[in-house]
Tab-separated table of C-alpha atoms in Angstrom:
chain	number	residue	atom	x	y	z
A	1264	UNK	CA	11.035	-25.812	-23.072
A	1265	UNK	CA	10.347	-25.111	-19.734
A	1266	UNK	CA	11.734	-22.102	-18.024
A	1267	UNK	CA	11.470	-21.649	-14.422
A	1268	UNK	CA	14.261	-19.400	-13.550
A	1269	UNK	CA	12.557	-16.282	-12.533
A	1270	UNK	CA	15.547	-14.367	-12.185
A	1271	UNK	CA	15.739	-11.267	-10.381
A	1272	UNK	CA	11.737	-11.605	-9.787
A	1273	UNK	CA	11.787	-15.000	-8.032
A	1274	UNK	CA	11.278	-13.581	-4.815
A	1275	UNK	CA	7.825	-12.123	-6.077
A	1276	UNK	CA	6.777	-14.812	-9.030
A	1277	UNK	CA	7.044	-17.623	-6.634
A	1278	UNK	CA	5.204	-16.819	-3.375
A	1279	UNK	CA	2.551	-16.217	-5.808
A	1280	UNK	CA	2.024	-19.591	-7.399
A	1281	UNK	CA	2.696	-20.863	-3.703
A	1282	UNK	CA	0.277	-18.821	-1.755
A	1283	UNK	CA	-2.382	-20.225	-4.441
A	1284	UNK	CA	-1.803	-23.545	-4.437
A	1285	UNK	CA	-1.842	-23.307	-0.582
A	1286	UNK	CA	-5.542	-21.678	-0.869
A	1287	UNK	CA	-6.429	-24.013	-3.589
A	1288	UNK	CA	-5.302	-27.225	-1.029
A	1289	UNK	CA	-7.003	-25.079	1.684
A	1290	UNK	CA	-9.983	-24.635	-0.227
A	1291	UNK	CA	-10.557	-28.852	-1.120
A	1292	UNK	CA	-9.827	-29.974	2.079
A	1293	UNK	CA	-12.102	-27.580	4.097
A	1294	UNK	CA	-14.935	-28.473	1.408
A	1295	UNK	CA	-14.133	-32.552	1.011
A	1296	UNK	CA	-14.076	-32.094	5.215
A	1297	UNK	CA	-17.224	-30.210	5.542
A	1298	UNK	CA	-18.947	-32.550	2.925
A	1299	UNK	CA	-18.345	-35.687	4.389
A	1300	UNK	CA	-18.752	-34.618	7.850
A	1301	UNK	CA	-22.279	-33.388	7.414
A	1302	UNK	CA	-23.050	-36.683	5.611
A	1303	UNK	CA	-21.705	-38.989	8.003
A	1304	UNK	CA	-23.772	-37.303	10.960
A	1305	UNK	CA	-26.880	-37.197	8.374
A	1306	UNK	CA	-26.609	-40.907	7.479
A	1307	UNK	CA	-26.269	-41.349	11.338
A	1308	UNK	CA	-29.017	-39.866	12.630
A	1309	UNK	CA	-31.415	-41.374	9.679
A	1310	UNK	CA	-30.736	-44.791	11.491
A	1311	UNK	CA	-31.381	-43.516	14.492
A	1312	UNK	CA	-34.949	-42.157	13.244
A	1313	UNK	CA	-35.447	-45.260	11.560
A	1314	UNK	CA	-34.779	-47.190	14.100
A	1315	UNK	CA	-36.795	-45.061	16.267
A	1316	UNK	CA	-39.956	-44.962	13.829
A	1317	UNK	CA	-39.642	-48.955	14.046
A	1318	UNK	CA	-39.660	-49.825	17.476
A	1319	UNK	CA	-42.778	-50.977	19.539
A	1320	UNK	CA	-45.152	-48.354	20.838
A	1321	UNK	CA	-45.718	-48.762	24.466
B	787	UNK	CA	-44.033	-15.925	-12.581
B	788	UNK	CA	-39.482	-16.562	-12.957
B	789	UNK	CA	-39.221	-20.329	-13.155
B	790	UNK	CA	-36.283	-21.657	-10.955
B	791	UNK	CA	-33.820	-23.672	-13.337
B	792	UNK	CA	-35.227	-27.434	-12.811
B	793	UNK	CA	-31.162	-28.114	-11.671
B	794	UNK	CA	-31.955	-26.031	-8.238
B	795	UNK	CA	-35.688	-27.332	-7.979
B	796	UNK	CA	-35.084	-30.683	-6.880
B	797	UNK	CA	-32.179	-31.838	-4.197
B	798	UNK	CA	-32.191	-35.635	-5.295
B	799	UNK	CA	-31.487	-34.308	-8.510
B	800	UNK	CA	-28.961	-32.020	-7.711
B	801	UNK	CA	-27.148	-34.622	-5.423
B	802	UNK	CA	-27.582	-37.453	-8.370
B	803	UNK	CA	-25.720	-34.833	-10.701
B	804	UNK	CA	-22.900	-33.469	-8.281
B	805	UNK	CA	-21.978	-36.727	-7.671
B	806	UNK	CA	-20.355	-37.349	-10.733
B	807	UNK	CA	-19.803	-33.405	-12.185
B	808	UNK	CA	-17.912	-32.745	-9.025
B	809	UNK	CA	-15.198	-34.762	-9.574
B	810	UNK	CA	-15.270	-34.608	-13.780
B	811	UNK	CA	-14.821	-30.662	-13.061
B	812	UNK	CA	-12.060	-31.452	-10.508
B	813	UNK	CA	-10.231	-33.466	-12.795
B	814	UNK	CA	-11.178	-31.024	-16.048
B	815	UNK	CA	-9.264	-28.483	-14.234
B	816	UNK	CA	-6.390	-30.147	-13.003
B	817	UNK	CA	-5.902	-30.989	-16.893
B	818	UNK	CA	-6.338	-27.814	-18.102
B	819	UNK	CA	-4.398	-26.318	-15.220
B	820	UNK	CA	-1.193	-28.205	-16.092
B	821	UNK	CA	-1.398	-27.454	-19.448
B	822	UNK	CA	-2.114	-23.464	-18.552
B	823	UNK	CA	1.378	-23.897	-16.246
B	824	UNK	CA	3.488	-25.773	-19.116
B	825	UNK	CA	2.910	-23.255	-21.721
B	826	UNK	CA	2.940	-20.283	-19.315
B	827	UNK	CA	6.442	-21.708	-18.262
B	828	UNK	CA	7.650	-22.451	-21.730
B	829	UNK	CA	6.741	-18.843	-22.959
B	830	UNK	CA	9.350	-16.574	-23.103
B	831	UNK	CA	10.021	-13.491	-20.619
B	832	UNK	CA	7.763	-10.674	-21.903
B	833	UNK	CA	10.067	-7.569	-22.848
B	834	UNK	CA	8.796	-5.508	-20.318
B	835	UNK	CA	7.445	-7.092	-17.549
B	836	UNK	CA	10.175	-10.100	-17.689
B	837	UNK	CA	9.490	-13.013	-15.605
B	838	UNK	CA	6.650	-11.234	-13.498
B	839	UNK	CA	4.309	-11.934	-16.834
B	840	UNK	CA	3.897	-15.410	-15.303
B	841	UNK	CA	2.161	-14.108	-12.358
B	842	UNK	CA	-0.706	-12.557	-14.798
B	843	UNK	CA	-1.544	-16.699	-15.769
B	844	UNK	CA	-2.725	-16.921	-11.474
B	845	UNK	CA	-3.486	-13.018	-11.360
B	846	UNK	CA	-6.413	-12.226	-13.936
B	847	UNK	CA	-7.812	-15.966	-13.752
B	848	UNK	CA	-8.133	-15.075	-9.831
B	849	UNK	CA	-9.780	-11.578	-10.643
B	850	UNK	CA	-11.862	-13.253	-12.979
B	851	UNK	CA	-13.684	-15.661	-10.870
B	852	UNK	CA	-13.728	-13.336	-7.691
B	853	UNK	CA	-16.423	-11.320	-10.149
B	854	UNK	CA	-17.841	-14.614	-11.592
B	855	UNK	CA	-18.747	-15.947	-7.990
B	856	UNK	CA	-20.063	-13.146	-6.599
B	857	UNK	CA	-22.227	-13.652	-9.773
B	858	UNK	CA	-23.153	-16.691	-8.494
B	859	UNK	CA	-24.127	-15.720	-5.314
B	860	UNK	CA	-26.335	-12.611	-6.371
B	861	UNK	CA	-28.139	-15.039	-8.675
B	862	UNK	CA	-28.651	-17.763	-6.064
B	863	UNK	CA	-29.662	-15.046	-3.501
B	864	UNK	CA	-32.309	-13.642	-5.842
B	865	UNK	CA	-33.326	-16.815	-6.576
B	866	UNK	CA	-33.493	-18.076	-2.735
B	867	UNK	CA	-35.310	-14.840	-2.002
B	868	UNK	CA	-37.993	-14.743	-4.233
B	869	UNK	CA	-38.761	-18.518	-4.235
B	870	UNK	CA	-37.647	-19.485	-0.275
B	871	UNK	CA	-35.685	-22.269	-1.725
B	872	UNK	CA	-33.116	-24.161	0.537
B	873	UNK	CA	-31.125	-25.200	-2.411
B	874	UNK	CA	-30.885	-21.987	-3.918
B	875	UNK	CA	-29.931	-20.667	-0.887
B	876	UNK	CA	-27.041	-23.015	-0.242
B	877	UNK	CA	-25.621	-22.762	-3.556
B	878	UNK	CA	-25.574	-18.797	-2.179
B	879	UNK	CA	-23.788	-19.567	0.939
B	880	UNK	CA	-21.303	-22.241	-0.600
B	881	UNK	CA	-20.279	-19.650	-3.193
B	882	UNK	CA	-19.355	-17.045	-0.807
B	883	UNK	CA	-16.420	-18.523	1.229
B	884	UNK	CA	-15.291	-19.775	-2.672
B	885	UNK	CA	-15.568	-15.830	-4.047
B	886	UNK	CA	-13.594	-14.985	-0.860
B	887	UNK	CA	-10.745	-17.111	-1.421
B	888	UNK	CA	-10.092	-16.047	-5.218
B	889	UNK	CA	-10.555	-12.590	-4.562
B	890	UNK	CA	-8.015	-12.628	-1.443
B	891	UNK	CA	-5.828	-14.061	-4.372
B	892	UNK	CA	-6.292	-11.536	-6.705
B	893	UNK	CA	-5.387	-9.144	-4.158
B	894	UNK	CA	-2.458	-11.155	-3.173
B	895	UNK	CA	-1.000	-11.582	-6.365
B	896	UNK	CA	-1.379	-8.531	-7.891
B	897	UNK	CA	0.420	-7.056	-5.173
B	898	UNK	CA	3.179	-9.396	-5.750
B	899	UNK	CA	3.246	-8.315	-9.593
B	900	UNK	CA	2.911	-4.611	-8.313
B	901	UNK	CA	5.631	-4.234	-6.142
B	902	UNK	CA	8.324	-5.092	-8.662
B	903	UNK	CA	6.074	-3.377	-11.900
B	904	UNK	CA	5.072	0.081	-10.659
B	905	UNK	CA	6.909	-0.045	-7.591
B	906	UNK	CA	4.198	-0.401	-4.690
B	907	UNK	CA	2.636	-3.025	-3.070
B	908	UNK	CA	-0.435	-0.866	-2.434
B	909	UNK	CA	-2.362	1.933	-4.193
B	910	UNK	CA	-5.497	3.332	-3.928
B	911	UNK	CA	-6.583	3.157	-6.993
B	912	UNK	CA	-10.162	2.815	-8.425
B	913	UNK	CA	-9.811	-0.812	-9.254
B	914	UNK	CA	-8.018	-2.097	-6.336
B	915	UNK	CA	-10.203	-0.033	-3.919
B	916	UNK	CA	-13.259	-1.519	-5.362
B	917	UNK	CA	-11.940	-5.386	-5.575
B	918	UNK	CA	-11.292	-4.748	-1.712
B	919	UNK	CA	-14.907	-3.925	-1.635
B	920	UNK	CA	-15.594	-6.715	-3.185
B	921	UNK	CA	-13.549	-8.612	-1.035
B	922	UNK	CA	-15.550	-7.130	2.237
B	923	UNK	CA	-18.634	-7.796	0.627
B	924	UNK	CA	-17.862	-11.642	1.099
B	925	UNK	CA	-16.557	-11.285	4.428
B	926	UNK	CA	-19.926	-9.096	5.783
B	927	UNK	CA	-22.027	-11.737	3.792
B	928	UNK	CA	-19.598	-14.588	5.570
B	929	UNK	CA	-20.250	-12.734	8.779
B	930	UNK	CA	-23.649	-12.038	8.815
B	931	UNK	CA	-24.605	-15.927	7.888
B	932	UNK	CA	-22.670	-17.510	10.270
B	933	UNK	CA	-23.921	-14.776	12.968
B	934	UNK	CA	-27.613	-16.002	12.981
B	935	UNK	CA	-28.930	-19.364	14.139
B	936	UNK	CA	-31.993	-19.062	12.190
B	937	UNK	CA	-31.353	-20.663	8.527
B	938	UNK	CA	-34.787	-18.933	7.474
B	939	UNK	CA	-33.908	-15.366	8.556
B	940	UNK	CA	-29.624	-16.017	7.982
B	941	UNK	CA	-30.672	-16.571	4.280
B	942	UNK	CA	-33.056	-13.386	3.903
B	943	UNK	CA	-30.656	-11.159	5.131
B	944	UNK	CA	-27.455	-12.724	3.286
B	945	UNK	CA	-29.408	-12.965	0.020
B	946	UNK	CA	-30.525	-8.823	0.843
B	947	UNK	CA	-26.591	-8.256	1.216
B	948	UNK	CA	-25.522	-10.059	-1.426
B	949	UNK	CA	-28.187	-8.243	-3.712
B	950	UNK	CA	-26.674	-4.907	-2.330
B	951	UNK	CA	-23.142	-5.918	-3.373
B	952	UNK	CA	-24.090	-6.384	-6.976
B	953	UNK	CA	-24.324	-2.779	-7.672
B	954	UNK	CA	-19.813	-3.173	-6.760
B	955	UNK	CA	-19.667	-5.587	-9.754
B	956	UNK	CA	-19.856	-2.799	-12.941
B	957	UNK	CA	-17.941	-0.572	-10.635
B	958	UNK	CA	-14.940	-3.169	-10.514
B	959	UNK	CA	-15.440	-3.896	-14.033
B	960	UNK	CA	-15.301	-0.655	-15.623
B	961	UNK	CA	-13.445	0.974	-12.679
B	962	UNK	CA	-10.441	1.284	-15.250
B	963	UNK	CA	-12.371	3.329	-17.807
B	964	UNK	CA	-14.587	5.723	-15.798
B	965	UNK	CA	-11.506	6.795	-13.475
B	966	UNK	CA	-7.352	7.313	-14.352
B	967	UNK	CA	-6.348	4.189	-13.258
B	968	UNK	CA	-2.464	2.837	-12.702
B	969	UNK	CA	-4.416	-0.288	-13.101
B	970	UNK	CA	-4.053	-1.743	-17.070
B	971	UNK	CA	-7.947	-1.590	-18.871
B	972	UNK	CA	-8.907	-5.215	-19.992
B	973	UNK	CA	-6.439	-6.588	-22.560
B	974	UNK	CA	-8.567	-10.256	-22.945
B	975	UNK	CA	-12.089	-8.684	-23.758
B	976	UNK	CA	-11.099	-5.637	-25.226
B	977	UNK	CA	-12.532	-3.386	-28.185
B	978	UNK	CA	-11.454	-5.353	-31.729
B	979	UNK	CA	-9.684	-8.418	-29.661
B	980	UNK	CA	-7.534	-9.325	-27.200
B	981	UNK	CA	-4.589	-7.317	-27.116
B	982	UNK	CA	-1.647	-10.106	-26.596
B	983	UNK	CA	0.320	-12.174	-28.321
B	984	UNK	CA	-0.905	-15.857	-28.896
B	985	UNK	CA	1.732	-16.433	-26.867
B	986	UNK	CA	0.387	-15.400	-23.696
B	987	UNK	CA	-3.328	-15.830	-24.117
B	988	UNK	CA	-3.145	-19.381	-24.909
B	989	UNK	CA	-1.960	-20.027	-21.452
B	990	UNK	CA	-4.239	-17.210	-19.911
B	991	UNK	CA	-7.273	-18.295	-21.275
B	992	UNK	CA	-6.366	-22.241	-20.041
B	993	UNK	CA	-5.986	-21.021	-17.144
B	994	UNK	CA	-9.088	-19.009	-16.771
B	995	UNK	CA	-10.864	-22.134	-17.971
B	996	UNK	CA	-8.950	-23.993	-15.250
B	997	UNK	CA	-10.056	-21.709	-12.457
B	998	UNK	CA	-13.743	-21.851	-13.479
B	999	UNK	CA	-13.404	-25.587	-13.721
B	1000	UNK	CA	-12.010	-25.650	-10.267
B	1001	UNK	CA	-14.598	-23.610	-8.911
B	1002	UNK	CA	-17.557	-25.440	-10.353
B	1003	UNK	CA	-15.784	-28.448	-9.223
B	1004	UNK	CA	-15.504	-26.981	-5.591
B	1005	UNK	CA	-18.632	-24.881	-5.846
B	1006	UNK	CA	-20.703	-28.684	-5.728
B	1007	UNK	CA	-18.889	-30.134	-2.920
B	1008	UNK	CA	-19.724	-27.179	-1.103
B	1009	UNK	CA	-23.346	-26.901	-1.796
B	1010	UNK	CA	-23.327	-31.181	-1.353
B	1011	UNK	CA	-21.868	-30.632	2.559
B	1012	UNK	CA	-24.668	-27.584	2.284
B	1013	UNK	CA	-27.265	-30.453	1.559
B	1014	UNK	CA	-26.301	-32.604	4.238
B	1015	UNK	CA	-26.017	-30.474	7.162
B	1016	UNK	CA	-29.402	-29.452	6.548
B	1017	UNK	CA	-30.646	-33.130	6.581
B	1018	UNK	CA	-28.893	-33.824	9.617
B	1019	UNK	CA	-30.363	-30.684	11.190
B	1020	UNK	CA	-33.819	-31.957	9.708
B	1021	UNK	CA	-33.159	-35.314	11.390
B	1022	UNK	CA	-32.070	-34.036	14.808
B	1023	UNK	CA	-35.297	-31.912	14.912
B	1024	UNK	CA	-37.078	-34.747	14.104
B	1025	UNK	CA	-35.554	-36.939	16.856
B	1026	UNK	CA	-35.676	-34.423	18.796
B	1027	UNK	CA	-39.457	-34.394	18.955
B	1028	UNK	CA	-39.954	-38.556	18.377
């Protein structure tokens, strides 16, 4: 059975699991955000220097 | 000659695997996290620490992988400086901001636990001096990467640093045995067995599981947006002088 009446220590037991889950959803969404922002500009500029390496020499 | 592990020789490799391992680790740990919670919520209040045991089940799992990442990052830093590899080297500088994070935790936490177990939110004792170390080591090797423009040089004198730090890991390890400590010695891995009830390890030792799921899990995703930037910076160059 579940028991999440901290009693008396609820003022310390719970900041704690909250502060971590906030640096845990801190943590994914900086590195999901960092992740697919470097491979979105990556994937763009490959076009561009494939598009580049194709065109016409003057 | 050291071979480098065949995982951090090739990047097509690497980004073939993390593809799928990321998210298996991310959802291994969620499991086991959940489970870690419901049994460390269904145990009963230990006799003398009372509800303040539960913090332990975020507490040592925290301390735990603050030393295991650093780990990581002296071992990709040695390997980035004595083969020059890019991959190695990212899998250094993606650890670091990781090893941060859980050691700000175990800092955090345990000063939650402390204040209402020995009465103090602070001491200066031997093991929480030398996790603050710790803790500075990954904010000068933070620091000092994001300080230099040059990837080459950034990642010879962050894999140097990170090197140095090493030598804090025994200390924070066996800080509780070579000094009088208010700080409990290890109760998990100690002499003849862990010293706990069933009761409590079961969800302790999920958790720890959990954590180093999570960071595996997060470690790739990291070292994938590592990957990238340095393609894009490859392909800007490259543009650059098309």
């Amino acid at each position: 059975m579940l028991d999440l009446d901290a009693g008396k220590y609820a003022l310390y037991v719970w900041p704690a699991f909250g502060i971590s889950a906030l640096v845990f959803v801190a943590l994914i969404w900086t590195g999901l955000g960092f992740a697919r922002k470097w491979r979105r500009k990556a994937e763009a500029l490959a076009e561009q220097l494939a598009a580049v390496s194709q065109a016409p020499k003057s | 000659m050291i071979p480098a592990p065949a995982f951090l020789s090739n990047p097509e490799r690497f980004m073939a695997f993390s593809r799928w391992a990321a998210p298996l680790f991310g959802l291994l740990a969620a499991g086991l996290g959940l489970a870690g919670l419901w049994l460390g919520f269904s145990a009963p209040e230990d006799y003398q620490q009372g509800d303040t045991i539960r913090v332990m089940f975020i507490h040592v799992p925290a301390a735990w992988l603050s030393l295991f990442a650093y780990m990581c990052l002296g071992g990709a830093s040695f390997l980035s400086l004595i083969f020059r590899h890019a991959l190695a080297d990212a899998a250094a500088r993606a650890a670091a901001p990781l090893g941060a994070a859980f050691t700000a935790l175990a800092l955090i936490t345990g000063s939650l636990w402390g204040r209402p177990m020995w009465g103090t939110w602070w001491v200066w004792d031997a093991r929480l001096t030398s996790v603050l170390v710790l803790f500075l080591f990954y904010l000068a090797y933070l620091a000092l990467r994001s300080a230099m423009d040059d990837d080459a040089k950034s990642a010879r004198a962050g894999a140097i640093l990170a090197l140095v730090g090493l030598v804090n890991l025994p200390i924070v390890h066996w800080s509780v045995t070579w000094w009088n400590s208010l700080h409990q010695g290890s109760s998990v891995f100690a002499k003849g067995g862990p010293a706990m009830p069933a009761v409590y390890l079961t969800p302790l030792l999920l958790m720890g599981l959990a954590y180093i799921a999570a960071f595996g899990s997060l470690w790739l995703v990291r070292i994938r947006g590592e990957v990238w930037r340095r393609r894009a910076e490859a392909a800007q160059a490259r543009l650059a002088g098309a």
